[in-house]
Tab-separated table of C-alpha atoms in Angstrom:
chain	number	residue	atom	x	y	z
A	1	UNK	CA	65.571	37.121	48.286
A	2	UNK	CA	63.848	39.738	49.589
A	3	UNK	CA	59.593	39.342	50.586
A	4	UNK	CA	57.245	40.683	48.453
A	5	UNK	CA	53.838	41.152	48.728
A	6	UNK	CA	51.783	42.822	46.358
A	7	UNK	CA	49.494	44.726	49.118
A	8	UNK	CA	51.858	46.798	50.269
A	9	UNK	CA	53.846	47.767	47.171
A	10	UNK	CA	52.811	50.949	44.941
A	11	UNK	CA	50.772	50.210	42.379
A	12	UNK	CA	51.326	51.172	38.806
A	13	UNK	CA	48.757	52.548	36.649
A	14	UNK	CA	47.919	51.206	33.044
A	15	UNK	CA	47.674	54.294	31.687
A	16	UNK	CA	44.575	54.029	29.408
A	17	UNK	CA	41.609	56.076	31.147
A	18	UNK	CA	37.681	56.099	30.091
A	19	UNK	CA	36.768	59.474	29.397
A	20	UNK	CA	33.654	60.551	31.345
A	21	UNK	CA	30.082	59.934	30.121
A	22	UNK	CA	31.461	57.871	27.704
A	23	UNK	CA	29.593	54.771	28.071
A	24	UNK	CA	26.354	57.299	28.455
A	25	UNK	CA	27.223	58.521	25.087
A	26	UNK	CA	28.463	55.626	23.405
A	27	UNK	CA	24.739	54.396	22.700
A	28	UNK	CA	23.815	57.903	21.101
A	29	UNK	CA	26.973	57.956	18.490
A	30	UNK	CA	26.448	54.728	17.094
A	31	UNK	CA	22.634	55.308	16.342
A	32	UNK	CA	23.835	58.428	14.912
A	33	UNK	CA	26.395	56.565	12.668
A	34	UNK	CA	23.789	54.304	11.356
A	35	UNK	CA	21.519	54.935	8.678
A	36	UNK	CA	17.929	56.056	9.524
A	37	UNK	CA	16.338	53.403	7.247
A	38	UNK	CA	18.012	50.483	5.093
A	39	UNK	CA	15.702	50.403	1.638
A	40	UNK	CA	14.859	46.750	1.195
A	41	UNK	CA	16.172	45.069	-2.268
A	42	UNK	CA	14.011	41.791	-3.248
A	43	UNK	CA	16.743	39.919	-5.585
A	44	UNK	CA	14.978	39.135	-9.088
A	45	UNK	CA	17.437	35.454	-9.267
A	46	UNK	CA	15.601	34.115	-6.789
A	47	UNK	CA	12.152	34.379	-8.133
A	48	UNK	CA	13.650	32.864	-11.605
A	49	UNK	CA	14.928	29.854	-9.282
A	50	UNK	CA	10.975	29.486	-7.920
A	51	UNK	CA	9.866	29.748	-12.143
A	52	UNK	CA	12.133	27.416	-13.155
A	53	UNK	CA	11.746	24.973	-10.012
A	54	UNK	CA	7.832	25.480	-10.520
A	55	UNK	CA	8.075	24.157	-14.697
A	56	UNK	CA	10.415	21.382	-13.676
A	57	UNK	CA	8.204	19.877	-11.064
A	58	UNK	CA	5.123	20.670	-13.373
A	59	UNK	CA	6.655	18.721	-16.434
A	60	UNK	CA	7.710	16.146	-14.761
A	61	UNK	CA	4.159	15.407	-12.996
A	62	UNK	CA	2.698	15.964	-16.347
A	63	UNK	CA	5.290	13.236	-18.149
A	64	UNK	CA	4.792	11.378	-15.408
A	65	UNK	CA	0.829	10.796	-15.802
A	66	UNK	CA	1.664	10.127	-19.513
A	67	UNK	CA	3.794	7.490	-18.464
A	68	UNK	CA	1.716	5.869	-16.209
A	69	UNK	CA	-1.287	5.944	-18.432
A	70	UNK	CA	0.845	4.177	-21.419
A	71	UNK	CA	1.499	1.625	-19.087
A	72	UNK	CA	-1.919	0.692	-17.732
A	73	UNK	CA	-3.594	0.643	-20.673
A	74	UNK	CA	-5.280	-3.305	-21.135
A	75	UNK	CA	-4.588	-4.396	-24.393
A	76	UNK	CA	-7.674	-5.207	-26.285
A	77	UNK	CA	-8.476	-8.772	-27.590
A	78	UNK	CA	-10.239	-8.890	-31.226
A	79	UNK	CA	-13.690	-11.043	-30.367
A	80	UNK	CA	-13.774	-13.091	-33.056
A	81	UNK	CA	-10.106	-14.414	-31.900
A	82	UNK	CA	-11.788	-15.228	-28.388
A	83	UNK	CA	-14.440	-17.064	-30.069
A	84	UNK	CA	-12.683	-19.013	-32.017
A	85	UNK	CA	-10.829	-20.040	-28.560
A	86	UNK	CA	-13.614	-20.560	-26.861
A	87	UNK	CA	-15.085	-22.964	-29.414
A	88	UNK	CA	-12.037	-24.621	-29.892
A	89	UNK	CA	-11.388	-25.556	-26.058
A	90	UNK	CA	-14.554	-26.175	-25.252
A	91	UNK	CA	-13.359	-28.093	-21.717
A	92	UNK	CA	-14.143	-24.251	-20.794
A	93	UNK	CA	-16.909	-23.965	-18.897
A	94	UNK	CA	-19.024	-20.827	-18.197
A	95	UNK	CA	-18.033	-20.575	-14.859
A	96	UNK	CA	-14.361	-20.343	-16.112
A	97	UNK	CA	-14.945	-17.801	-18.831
A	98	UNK	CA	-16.977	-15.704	-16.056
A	99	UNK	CA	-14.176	-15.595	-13.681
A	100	UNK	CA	-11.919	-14.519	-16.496
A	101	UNK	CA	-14.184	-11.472	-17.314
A	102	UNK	CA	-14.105	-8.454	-15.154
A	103	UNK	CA	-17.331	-6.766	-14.018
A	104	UNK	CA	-17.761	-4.573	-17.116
A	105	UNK	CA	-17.948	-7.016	-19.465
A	106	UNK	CA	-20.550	-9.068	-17.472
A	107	UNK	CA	-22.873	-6.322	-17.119
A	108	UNK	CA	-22.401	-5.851	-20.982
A	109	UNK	CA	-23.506	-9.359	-21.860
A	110	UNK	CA	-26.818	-9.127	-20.459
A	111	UNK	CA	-29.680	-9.037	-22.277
A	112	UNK	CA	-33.424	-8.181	-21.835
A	113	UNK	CA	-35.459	-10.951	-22.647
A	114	UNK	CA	-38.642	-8.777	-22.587
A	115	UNK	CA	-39.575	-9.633	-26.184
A	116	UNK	CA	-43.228	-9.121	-27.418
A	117	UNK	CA	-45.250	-12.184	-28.721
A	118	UNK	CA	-46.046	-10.252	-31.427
A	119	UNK	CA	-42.703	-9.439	-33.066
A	120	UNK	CA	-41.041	-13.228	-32.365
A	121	UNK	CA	-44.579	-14.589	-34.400
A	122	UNK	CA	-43.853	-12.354	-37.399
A	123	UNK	CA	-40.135	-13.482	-37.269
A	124	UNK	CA	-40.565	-16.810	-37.105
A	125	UNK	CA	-43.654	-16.186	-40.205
A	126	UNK	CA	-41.181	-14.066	-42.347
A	127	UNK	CA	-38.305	-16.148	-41.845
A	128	UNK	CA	-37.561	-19.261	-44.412
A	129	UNK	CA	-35.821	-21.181	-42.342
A	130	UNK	CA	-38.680	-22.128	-40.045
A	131	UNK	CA	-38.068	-25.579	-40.606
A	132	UNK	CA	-34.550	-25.822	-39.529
A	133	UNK	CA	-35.534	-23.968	-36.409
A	134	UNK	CA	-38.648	-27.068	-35.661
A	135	UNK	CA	-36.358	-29.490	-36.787
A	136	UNK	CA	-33.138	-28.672	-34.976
């Protein structure tokens, strides 16, 4: 086999060439190619999507409140059924009944025993059952 070395032997050329300038120019025909100014198109689906996401979430909240407020509601005892429980366990004591009422109602049952002297003397005058009351 014979040596070879690639320094020394002649070379062969590819035989593609750059023509001159052309990476100078290349920047200047491709702006040219491309248009001045692209208009800009807004799709109309897209703001439909946002409208219909927007009444979703809305009804939802809004069926959700409803909801929430069915559920919280305190159902409502008739008084004369508590009374009649009351007087019929009367082991109850009022310290029991007032840690079964809630702030509201405690406030409610107050009363203002700022009566005139006047107006209890004509009640007790006009009423016939004066002696039941001196009696009892």
């Amino acid at each position: 086999m014979k040596n070879f070395s690639l320094d020394n032997e002649p070379k062969i050329e590819t035989g593609f060439r750059v023509p001159e300038n052309y990476f100078v120019t290349l920047s200047e025909k491709i702006n040219d190619k491309l248009p001045s100014e692209t208009p800009k198109v807004i799709p109309l689906y897209k703001k439909k999507k946002v409208w219909m996401y927007s009444v979703a979430a809305v009804a939802v909240v809004s069926m959700s409140i409803l909801l929430v407020q069915q559920f919280n509601t305190k159902p409502s005892l008739d008084s004369e059924f508590l009374e009649n429980y009351i007087s019929q366990n009367t082991s109850v004591s009022q310290d029991d009944i007032i840690d079964l009422l809630e702030q509201e109602d405690i406030e409610k049952l107050k009363v203002d025993y700022n009566l005139e002297e006047d107006l209890i003397e004509e009640t007790l005058i006009n009423s016939s059952d004066l002696e039941h009351y001196l009696t009892n």
